Every structure is written in structure tokens, then in C-alpha cells.
GROMACS .gro file of C-alpha atoms in nm:
model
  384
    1UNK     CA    1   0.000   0.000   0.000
    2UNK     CA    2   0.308   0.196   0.089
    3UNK     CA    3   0.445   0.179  -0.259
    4UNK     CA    4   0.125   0.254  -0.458
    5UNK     CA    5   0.144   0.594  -0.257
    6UNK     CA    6   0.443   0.682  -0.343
    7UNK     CA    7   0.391   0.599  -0.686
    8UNK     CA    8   0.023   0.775  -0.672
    9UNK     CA    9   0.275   1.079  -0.503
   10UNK     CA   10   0.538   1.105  -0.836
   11UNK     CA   11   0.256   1.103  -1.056
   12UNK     CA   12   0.145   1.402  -0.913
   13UNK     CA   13   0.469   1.556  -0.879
   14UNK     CA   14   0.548   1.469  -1.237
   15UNK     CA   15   0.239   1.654  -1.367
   16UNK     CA   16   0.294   1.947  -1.194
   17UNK     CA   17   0.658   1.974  -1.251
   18UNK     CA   18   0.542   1.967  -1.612
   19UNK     CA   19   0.269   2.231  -1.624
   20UNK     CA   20   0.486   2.488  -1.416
   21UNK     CA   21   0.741   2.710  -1.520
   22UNK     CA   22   1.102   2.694  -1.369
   23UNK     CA   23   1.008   3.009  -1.189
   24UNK     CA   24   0.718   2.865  -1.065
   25UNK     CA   25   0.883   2.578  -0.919
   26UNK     CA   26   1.144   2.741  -0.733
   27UNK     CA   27   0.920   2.964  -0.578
   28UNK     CA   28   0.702   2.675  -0.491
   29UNK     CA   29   1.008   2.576  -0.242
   30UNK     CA   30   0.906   2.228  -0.259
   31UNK     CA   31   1.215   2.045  -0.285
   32UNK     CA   32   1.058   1.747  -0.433
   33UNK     CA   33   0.893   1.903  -0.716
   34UNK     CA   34   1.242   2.110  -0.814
   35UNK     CA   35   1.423   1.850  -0.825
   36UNK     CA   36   1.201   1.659  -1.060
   37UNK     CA   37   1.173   1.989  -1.243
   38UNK     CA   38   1.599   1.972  -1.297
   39UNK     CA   39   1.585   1.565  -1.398
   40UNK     CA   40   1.292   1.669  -1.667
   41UNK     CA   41   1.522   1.937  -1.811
   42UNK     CA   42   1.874   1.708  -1.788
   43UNK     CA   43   1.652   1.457  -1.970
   44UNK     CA   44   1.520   1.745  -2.285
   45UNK     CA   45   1.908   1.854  -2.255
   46UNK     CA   46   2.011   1.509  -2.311
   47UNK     CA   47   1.818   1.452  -2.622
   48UNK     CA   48   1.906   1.783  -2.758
   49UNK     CA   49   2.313   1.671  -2.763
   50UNK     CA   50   2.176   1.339  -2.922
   51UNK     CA   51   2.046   1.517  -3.213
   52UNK     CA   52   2.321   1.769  -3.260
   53UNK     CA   53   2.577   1.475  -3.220
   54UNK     CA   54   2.400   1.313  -3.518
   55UNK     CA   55   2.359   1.639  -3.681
   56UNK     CA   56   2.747   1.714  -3.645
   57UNK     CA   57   2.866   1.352  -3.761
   58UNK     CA   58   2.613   1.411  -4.067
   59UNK     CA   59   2.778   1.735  -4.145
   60UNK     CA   60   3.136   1.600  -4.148
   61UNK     CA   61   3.027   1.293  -4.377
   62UNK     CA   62   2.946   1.539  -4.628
   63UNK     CA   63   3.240   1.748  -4.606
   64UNK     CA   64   3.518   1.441  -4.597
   65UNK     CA   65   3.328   1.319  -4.848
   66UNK     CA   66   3.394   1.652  -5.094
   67UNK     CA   67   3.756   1.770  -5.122
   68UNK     CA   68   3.638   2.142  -5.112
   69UNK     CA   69   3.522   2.349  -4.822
   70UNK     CA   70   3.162   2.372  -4.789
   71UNK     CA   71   3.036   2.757  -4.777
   72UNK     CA   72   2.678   2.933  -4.766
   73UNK     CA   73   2.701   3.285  -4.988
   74UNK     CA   74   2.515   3.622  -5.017
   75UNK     CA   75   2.461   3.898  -5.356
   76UNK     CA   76   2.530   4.228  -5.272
   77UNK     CA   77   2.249   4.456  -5.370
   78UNK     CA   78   2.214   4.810  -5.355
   79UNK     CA   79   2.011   4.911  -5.043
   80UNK     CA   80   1.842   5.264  -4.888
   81UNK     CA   81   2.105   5.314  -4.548
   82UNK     CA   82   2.014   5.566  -4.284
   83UNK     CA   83   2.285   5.648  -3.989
   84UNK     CA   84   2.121   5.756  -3.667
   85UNK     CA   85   2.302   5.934  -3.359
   86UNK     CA   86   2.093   5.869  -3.072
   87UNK     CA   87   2.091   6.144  -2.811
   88UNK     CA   88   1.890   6.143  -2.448
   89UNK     CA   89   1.627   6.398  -2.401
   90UNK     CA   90   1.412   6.576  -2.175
   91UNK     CA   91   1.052   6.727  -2.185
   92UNK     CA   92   1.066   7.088  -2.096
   93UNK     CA   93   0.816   7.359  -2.103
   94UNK     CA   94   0.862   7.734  -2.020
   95UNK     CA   95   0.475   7.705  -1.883
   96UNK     CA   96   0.472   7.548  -1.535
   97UNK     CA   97   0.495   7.817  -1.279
   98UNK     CA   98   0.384   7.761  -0.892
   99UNK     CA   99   0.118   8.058  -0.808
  100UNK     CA  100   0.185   8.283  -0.540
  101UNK     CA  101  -0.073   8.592  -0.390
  102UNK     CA  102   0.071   8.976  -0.405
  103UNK     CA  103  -0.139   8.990  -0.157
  104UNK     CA  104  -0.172   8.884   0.237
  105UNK     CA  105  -0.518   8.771   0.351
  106UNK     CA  106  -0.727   8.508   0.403
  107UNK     CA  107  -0.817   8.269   0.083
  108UNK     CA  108  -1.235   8.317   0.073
  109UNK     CA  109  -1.281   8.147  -0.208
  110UNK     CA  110  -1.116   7.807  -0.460
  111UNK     CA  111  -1.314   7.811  -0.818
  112UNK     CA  112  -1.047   7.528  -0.974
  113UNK     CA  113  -0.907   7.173  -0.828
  114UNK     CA  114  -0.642   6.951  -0.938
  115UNK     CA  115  -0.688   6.847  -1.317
  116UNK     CA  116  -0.891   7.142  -1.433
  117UNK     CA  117  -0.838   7.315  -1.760
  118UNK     CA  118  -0.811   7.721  -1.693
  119UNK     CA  119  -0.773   7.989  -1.967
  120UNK     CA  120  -0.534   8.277  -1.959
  121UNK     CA  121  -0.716   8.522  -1.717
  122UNK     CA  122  -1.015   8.312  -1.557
  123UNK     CA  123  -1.024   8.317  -1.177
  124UNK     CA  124  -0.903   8.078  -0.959
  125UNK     CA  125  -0.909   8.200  -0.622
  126UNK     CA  126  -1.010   8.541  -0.409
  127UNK     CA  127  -0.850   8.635  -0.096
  128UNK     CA  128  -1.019   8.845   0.163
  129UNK     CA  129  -0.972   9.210   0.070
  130UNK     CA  130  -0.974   9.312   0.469
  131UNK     CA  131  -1.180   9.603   0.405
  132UNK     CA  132  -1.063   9.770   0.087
  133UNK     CA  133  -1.373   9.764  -0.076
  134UNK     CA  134  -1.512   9.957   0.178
  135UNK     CA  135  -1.279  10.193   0.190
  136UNK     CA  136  -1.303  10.217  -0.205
  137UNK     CA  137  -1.662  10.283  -0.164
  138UNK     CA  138  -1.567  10.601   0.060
  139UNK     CA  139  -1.306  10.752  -0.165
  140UNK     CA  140  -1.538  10.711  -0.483
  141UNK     CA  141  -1.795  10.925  -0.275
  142UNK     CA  142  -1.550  11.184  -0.180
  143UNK     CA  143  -1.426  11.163  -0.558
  144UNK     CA  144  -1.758  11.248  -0.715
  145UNK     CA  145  -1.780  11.565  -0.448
  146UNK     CA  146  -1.385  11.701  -0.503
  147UNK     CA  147  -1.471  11.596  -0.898
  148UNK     CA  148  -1.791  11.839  -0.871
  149UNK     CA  149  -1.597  12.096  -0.741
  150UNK     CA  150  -1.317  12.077  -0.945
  151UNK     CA  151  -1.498  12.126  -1.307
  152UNK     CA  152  -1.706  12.382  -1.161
  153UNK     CA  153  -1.380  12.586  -1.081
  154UNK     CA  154  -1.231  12.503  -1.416
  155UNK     CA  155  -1.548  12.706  -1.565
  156UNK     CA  156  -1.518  12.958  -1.307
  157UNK     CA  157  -1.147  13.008  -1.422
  158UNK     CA  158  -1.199  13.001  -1.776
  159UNK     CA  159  -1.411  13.284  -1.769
  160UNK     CA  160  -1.170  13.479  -1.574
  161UNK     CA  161  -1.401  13.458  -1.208
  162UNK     CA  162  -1.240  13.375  -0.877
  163UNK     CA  163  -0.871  13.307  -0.768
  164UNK     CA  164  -0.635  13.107  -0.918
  165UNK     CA  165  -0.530  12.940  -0.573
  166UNK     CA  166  -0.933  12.798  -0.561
  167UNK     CA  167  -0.885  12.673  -0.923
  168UNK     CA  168  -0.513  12.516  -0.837
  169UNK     CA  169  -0.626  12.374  -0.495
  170UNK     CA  170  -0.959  12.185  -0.635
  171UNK     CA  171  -0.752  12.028  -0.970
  172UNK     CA  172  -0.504  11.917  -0.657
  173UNK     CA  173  -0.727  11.737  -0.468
  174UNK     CA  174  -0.908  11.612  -0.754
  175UNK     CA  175  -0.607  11.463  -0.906
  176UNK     CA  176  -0.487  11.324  -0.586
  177UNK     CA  177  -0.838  11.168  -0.485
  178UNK     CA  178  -0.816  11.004  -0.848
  179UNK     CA  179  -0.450  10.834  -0.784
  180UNK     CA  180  -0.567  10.738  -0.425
  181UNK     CA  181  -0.864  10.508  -0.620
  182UNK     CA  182  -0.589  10.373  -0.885
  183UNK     CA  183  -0.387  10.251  -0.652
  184UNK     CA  184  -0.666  10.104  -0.405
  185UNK     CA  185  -0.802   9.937  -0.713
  186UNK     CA  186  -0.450   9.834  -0.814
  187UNK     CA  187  -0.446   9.636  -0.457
  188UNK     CA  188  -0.798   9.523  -0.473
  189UNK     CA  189  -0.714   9.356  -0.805
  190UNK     CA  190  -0.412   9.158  -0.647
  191UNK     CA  191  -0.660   8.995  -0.414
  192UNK     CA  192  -0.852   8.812  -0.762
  193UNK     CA  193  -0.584   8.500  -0.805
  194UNK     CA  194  -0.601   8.510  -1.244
  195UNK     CA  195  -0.449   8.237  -1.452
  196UNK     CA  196  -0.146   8.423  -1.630
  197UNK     CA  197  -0.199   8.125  -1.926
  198UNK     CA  198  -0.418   7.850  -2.035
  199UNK     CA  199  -0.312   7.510  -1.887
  200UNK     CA  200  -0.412   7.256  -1.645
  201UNK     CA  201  -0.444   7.306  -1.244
  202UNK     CA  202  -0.193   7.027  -1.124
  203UNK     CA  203  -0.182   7.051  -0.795
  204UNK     CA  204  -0.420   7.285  -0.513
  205UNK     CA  205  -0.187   7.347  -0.251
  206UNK     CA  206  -0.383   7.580  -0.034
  207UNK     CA  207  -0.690   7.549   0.134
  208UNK     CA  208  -0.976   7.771   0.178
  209UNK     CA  209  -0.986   7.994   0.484
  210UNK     CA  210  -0.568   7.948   0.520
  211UNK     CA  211  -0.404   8.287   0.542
  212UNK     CA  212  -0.183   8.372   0.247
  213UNK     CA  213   0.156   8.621   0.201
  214UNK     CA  214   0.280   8.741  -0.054
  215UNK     CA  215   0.574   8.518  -0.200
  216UNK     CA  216   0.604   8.265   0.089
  217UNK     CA  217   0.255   8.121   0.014
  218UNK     CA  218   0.219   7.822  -0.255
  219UNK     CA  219  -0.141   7.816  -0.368
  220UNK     CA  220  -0.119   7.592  -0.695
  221UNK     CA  221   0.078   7.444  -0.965
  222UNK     CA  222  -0.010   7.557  -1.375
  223UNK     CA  223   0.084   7.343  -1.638
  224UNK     CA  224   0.058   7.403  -2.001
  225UNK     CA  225   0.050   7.054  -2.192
  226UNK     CA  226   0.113   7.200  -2.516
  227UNK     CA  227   0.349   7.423  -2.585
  228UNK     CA  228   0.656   7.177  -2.447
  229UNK     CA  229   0.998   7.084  -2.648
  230UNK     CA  230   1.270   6.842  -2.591
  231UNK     CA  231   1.593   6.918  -2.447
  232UNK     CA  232   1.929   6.735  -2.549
  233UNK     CA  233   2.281   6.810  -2.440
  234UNK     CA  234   2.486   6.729  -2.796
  235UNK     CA  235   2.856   6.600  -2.775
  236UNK     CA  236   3.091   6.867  -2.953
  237UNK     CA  237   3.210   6.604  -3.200
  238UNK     CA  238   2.845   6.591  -3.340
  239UNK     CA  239   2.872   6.994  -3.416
  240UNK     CA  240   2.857   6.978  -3.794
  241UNK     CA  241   2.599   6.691  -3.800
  242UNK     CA  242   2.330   6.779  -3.601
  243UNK     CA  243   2.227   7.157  -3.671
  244UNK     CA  244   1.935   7.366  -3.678
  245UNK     CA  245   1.664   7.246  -3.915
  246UNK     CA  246   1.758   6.852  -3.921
  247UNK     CA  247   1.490   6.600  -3.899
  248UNK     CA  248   1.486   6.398  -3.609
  249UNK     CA  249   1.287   6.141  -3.435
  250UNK     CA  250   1.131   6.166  -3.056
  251UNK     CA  251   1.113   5.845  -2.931
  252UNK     CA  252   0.915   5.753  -2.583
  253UNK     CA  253   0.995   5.378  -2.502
  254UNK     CA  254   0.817   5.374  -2.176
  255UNK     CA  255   0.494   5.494  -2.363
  256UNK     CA  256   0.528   5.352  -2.686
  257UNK     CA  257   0.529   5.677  -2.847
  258UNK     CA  258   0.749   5.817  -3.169
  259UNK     CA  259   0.661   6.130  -3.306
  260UNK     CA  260   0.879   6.333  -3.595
  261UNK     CA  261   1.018   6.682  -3.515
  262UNK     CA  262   1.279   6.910  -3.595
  263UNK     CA  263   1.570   7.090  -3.444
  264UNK     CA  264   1.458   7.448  -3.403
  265UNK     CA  265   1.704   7.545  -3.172
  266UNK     CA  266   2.120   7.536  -3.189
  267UNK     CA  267   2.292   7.713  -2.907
  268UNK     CA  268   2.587   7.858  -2.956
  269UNK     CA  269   2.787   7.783  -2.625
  270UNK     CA  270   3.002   7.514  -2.550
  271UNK     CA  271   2.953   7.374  -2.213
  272UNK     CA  272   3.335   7.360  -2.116
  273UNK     CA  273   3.250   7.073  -1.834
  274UNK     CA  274   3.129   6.834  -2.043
  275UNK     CA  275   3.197   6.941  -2.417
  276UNK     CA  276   2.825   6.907  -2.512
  277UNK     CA  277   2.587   7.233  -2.660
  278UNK     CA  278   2.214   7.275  -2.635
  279UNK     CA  279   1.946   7.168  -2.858
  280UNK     CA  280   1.562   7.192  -2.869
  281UNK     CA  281   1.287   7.045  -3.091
  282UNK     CA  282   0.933   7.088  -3.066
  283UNK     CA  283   0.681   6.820  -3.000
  284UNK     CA  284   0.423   6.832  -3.291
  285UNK     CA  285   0.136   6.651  -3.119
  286UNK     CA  286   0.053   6.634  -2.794
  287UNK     CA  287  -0.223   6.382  -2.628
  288UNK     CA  288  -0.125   6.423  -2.281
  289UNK     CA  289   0.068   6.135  -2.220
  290UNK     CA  290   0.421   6.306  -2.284
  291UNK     CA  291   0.488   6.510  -1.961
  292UNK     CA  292   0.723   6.774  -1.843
  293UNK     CA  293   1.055   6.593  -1.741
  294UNK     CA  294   0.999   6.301  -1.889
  295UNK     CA  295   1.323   6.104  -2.038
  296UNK     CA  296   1.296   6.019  -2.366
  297UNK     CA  297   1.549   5.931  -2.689
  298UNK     CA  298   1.588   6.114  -3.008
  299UNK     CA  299   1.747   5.967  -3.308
  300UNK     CA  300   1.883   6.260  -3.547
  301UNK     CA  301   1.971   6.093  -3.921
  302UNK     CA  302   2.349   6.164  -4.027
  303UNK     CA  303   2.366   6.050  -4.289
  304UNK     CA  304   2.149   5.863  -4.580
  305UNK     CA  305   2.289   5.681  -4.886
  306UNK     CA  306   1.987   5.585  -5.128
  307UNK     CA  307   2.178   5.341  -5.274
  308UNK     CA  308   2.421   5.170  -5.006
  309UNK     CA  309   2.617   4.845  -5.016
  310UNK     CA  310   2.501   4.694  -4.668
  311UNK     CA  311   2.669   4.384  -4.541
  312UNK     CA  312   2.605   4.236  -4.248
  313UNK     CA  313   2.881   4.296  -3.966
  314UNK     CA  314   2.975   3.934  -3.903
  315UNK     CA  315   3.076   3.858  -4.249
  316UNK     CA  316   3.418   4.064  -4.201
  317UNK     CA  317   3.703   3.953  -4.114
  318UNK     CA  318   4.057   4.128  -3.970
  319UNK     CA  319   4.353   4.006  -4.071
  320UNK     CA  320   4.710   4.040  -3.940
  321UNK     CA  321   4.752   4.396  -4.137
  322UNK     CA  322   4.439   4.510  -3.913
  323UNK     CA  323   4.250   4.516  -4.311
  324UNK     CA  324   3.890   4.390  -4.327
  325UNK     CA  325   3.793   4.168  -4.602
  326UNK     CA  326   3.536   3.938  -4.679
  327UNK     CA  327   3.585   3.598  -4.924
  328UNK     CA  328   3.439   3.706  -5.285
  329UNK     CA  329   3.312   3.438  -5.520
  330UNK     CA  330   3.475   3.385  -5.812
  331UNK     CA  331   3.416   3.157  -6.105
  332UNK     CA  332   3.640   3.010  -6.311
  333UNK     CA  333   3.669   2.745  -6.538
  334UNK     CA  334   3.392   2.570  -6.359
  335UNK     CA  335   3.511   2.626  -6.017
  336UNK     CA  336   3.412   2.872  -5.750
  337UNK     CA  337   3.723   3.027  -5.582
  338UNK     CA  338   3.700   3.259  -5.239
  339UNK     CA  339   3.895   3.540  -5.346
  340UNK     CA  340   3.966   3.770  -5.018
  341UNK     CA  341   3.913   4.086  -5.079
  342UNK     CA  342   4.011   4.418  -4.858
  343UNK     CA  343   3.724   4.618  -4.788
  344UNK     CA  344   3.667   4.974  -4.674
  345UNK     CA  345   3.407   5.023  -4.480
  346UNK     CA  346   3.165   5.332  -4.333
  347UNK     CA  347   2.912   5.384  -4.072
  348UNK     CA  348   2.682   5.071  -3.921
  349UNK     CA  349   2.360   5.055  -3.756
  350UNK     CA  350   2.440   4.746  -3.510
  351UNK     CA  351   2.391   4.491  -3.787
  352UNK     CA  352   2.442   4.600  -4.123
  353UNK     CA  353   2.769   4.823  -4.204
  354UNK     CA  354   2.818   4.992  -4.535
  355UNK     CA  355   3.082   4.903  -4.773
  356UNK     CA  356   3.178   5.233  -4.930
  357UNK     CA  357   3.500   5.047  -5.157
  358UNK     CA  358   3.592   4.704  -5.237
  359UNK     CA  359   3.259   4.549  -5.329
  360UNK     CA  360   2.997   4.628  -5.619
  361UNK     CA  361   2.634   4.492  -5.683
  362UNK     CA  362   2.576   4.166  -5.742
  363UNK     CA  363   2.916   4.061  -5.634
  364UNK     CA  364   2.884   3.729  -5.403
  365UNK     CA  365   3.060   3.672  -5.088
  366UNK     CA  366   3.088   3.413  -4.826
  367UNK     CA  367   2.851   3.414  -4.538
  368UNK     CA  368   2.941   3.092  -4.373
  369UNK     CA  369   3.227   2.941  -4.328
  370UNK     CA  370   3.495   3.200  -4.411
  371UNK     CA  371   3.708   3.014  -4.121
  372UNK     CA  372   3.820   2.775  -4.320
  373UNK     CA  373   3.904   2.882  -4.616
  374UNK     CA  374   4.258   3.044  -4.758
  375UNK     CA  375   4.300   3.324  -5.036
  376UNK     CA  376   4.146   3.129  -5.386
  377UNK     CA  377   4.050   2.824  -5.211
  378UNK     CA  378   3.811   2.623  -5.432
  379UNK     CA  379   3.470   2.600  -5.225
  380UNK     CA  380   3.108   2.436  -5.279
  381UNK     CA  381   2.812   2.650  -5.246
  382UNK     CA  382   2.558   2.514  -5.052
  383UNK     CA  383   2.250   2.785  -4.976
  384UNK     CA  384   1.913   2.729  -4.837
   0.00000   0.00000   0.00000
């Protein structure tokens, strides 16, 4: 009974060993289970050697049983090749400004909150005006009555009646009762909190009813979403290759995002820390998801060849001279030779490299198996 339960027991193991991943099983902790887990993969690993051992003694049947080297070959063709520098970015934007009041008081009223769109000049807050309104009330009353007074003596005087010290002393007050208004309107208008541009509200930092000074007191955070641009520092090097006016590419990995700009912006300083200069590029489209200091990459093309030779980078070789070359095909009398040939080559994108001298179109070259071969070694051609 004891055995058929411990039989019963690997069965189970077995099965789940088989339906879990590796990183399931270790994180299972269940020592039983990862080590059948490890025998099932020695036993896949196992077969795998068996079938590239009979793959292997296949492959060196057929080549003892031809005197030639057996090769796999390429045609060069012309190709469009584009060079890229990639750069690192930042999202910048000259409209995000923390609000502060002008003026000290206590905040009466909120009209926004956090994620609300605001045009330039609609109201977002009022603080308490401590009593200037009334006091504006006054003057205008005292205004209309030194006002009266005034044009009545600038009649008067034009017609030559009463003293010019009456006429003098009513303009006087009159002008001074009309500055005394401008500037208590002047300070009543610093206690209406405007938007200075259209954006959104980011963040409400104050609270109604909390008492506000002038420059010490955060009230909110503006945002404008769309007028932002990119910010790269450029390596000197790169000076006559990425300039104002080139096309470039914004690329957001995190968000999935690539959008097509230009550089609009070259500065002409030379950081003498680090050797790089400033660029900006404006971002085209904007659907909220690219934010203010957000990292992203920007590709700026080079360079761009319409009709390239492109070779892929592990077909070269370096020999003792430090020259790369690749094995040409050559046919004569019935026989394919590898000719090496010295190559020159240009700028690469990570796989493909251009050939800018030594090769032409529809030249063929070796692609596998250039280690074996010598300079005009006779070769078979085997391609798939």
C-alpha cells in the first residue's frame, strides 16, 4: 500500500513539474517538485546533444566526403542606409509656474481643483480684501464731491471769475483723490488670483480659509500641456551633423510613443565641463501622455545613402595587417574560388555596415564558413 502511494505521489509531482514554469517551481520551495523539475530538463538537454551529435557527424560525412570546403554565400544589392546618432532627451516647457498671492489675507474662495483646464485670465481664487472695498466705496464718494468741485472751478477760471489758488487747490485734490482710487483698485485687483496662461491646475496646494503672504505662500501648480519641447545636451564632436533644421525622431519607449520633429534650436555655447551644446525640438502633437521631465530618446539621421552596399557585420574579417575583407566568389573554369578581398568600410547601424570600396552589386561573398578557407580556395556552395 506503501508503494502505490508513493507511486500515486510522483505522478502528481510529475504533472505538476510539467505544467509549471522553472520560476514557478522554485518559488514553490518544494524540494521534491524542483528536483524533478531539474531531472525533466537534464533529460530534454540530453536529447538535444543526441540530435546535434548526429547532426554534427552528418555534417562532417558530407564534407570528408567533398575535397572542397563547404560555404553558404550572399549577392550584394544596392540598399536605402540611414545612420542615426541617438541622443537622451528631456521634456521641458517654459509654462509650469507655482502661483503665489501679491497679496496677504485670508483665501475666501477656490473656483479650480487639481486636473482642471483654466484659460489665460479666468479666476481661480479670491483672498479676503480686509476692508478695501469699503474703503473704495468712501473715496469714490468723496471723488464724485472734489470731482464736482473741481470742473465747476475750471469754468469759473476760464471765464476769468475767482482766484487762481481755488482753481489750483480743487484740480489738486481732484487729481490726488483720483491716484488714491488707482492705486486702491491696483491692490484690490491683487486679491482676484487670475491664470497668467491657459493650462491645467496640477496641484491645489492651499486650502480655503488658510491665510496667504505674498511670495512665501504656494497656492497651486499651472501646467501648459502643449506648448513643451525636448531638451538634449549634444557632444561637440556631433557639431557639424546635427544643426538647426535637421529631422529627427522623438522616441518615448516607456509609452510607446514616436513622433517626428525638428531641431529648431542650436545654441551657440560650448559647455566647457562636459563638451556638449544645447538643442531643442518641438513636439508636434501632444495627447497628454508626454509630460514635463519626462526622459525620452531622439534619433537625429546623419547620414542617408539611397543606394548603399550593406553587409552584415559578421561577415568581415581582420587580418594580421588590421585590413577587413570578406571571401568574394569567383568563377572560373567551372570552379568557384573565395577570393579575399580588402574592404573599406563606413558607418553601421548594429547589424548592417556599409561598404563604401571594395565590393559592387551583385558581387557574391561568403557568409558561412569564411574560417576555413585560404585566399582562392576552391569551395562548394551550398544555400538554403
Amino acid at each position: 500500500m506503501k508503494k502505490i502511494f508513493i507511486i500515486i505521489s510522483s505522478l502528481i509531482l510529475s504533472c505538476q513539474s510539467e505544467n509549471k514554469s522553472v520560476d514557478e517551481v522554485i518559488k514553490s520551495n518544494n524540494i521534491d517538485l524542483i528536483k524533478l523539475k531539474r531531472k525533466e530538463i537534464t533529460n530534454k538537454q540530453q536529447e538535444i546533444y543526441k540530435k546535434i551529435n548526429l547532426i554534427d557527424v552528418k555534417l562532417n560525412e558530407l564534407e570528408n566526403n567533398s575535397k572542397n570546403p563547404i560555404v553558404s554565400t550572399v549577392k550584394i544589392v544596392e540598399k536605402s542606409f540611414k545612420h542615426y546618432i541617438e541622443l537622451q532627451g528631456d521634456v521641458k516647457s517654459d509654462k509650469i509656474i507655482s502661483i503665489y498671492p501679491e497679496f496677504s489675507g485670508i483665501i475666501n474662495k477656490l473656483y479650480v481643483k487639481a486636473g482642471d483646464n483654466v484659460n489665460e485670465g479666468q479666476v481661480l481664487a479670491t483672498i479676503d480684501d480686509g476692508g478695501l472695498t469699503q474703503q473704495l466705496s468712501q473715496l469714490k464718494i468723496t471723488y464724485n464731491l472734489v470731482k464736482t468741485t473741481y470742473e465747476r472751478q475750471e469754468r469759473l477760471w476760464d471765464q476769468k471769475i475767482g482766484s487762481e489758488i481755488q482753481y489750483l487747490e480743487s484740480k489738486s485734490m481732484f487729481e490726488a483723490q483720483s491716484q488714491a482710487i488707482e492705486q486702491l483698485t491696483k491692490q484690490l485687483e491683487k486679491t482676484i488670483i487670475k491664470a497668467p496662461f491657459s493650462g491645467i491646475i496640477d496641484n491645489v496646494v492651499v486650502k480655503k480659509g488658510e491665510v496667504v503672504y505674498p511670495g512665501r505662500s504656494n497656492l497651486m501648480l499651472l501646467v501648459n500641456m502643449e506648448e513643451m519641447y525636448i531638451e538634449s545636451k549634444v557632444p561637440e564632436n556631433y557639431i557639424n551633423s546635427v544643426t538647426k533644421g535637421k529631422e529627427i525622431t522623438i522616441e518615448a519607449p516607456i509609452l510607446n510613443i514616436s513622433l517626428k520633429s525638428k531641431i529648431n534650436l542650436v545654441s551657440n555655447y560650448i559647455n566647457p565641463l562636459n563638451r556638449t551644446y544645447r538643442i531643442e525640438a518641438s513636439i508636434p502633437e501632444n495627447n497628454y501622455k508626454i509630460k514635463p521631465n519626462l526622459n525620452v530618446k531622439i534619433k537625429v539621421n546623419d547620414y542617408t545613402n539611397k543606394k548603399a552596399i550593406l553587409i552584415l557585420l559578421n561577415y568581415i574579417n581582420i587580418d594580421s595587417n588590421n585590413d577587413q575583407y570578406v571571401y568574394k566568389i569567383i568563377n572560373k573554369d567551372g570552379e568557384d574560388y573565395a577570393s579575399k578581398t580588402i574592404i573599406k568600410t563606413g558607418r553601421n547601424n548594429g547589424d548592417f555596415i556599409e561598404v563604401i570600396n571594395g565590393l559592387n552589386v551583385n558581387d557574391e561573398i561568403v557568409s558561412e564558413g569564411a574560417r576555413k578557407l585560404t585566399n582562392n580556395s576552391i569551395v562548394k556552395i551550398i544555400n538554403n
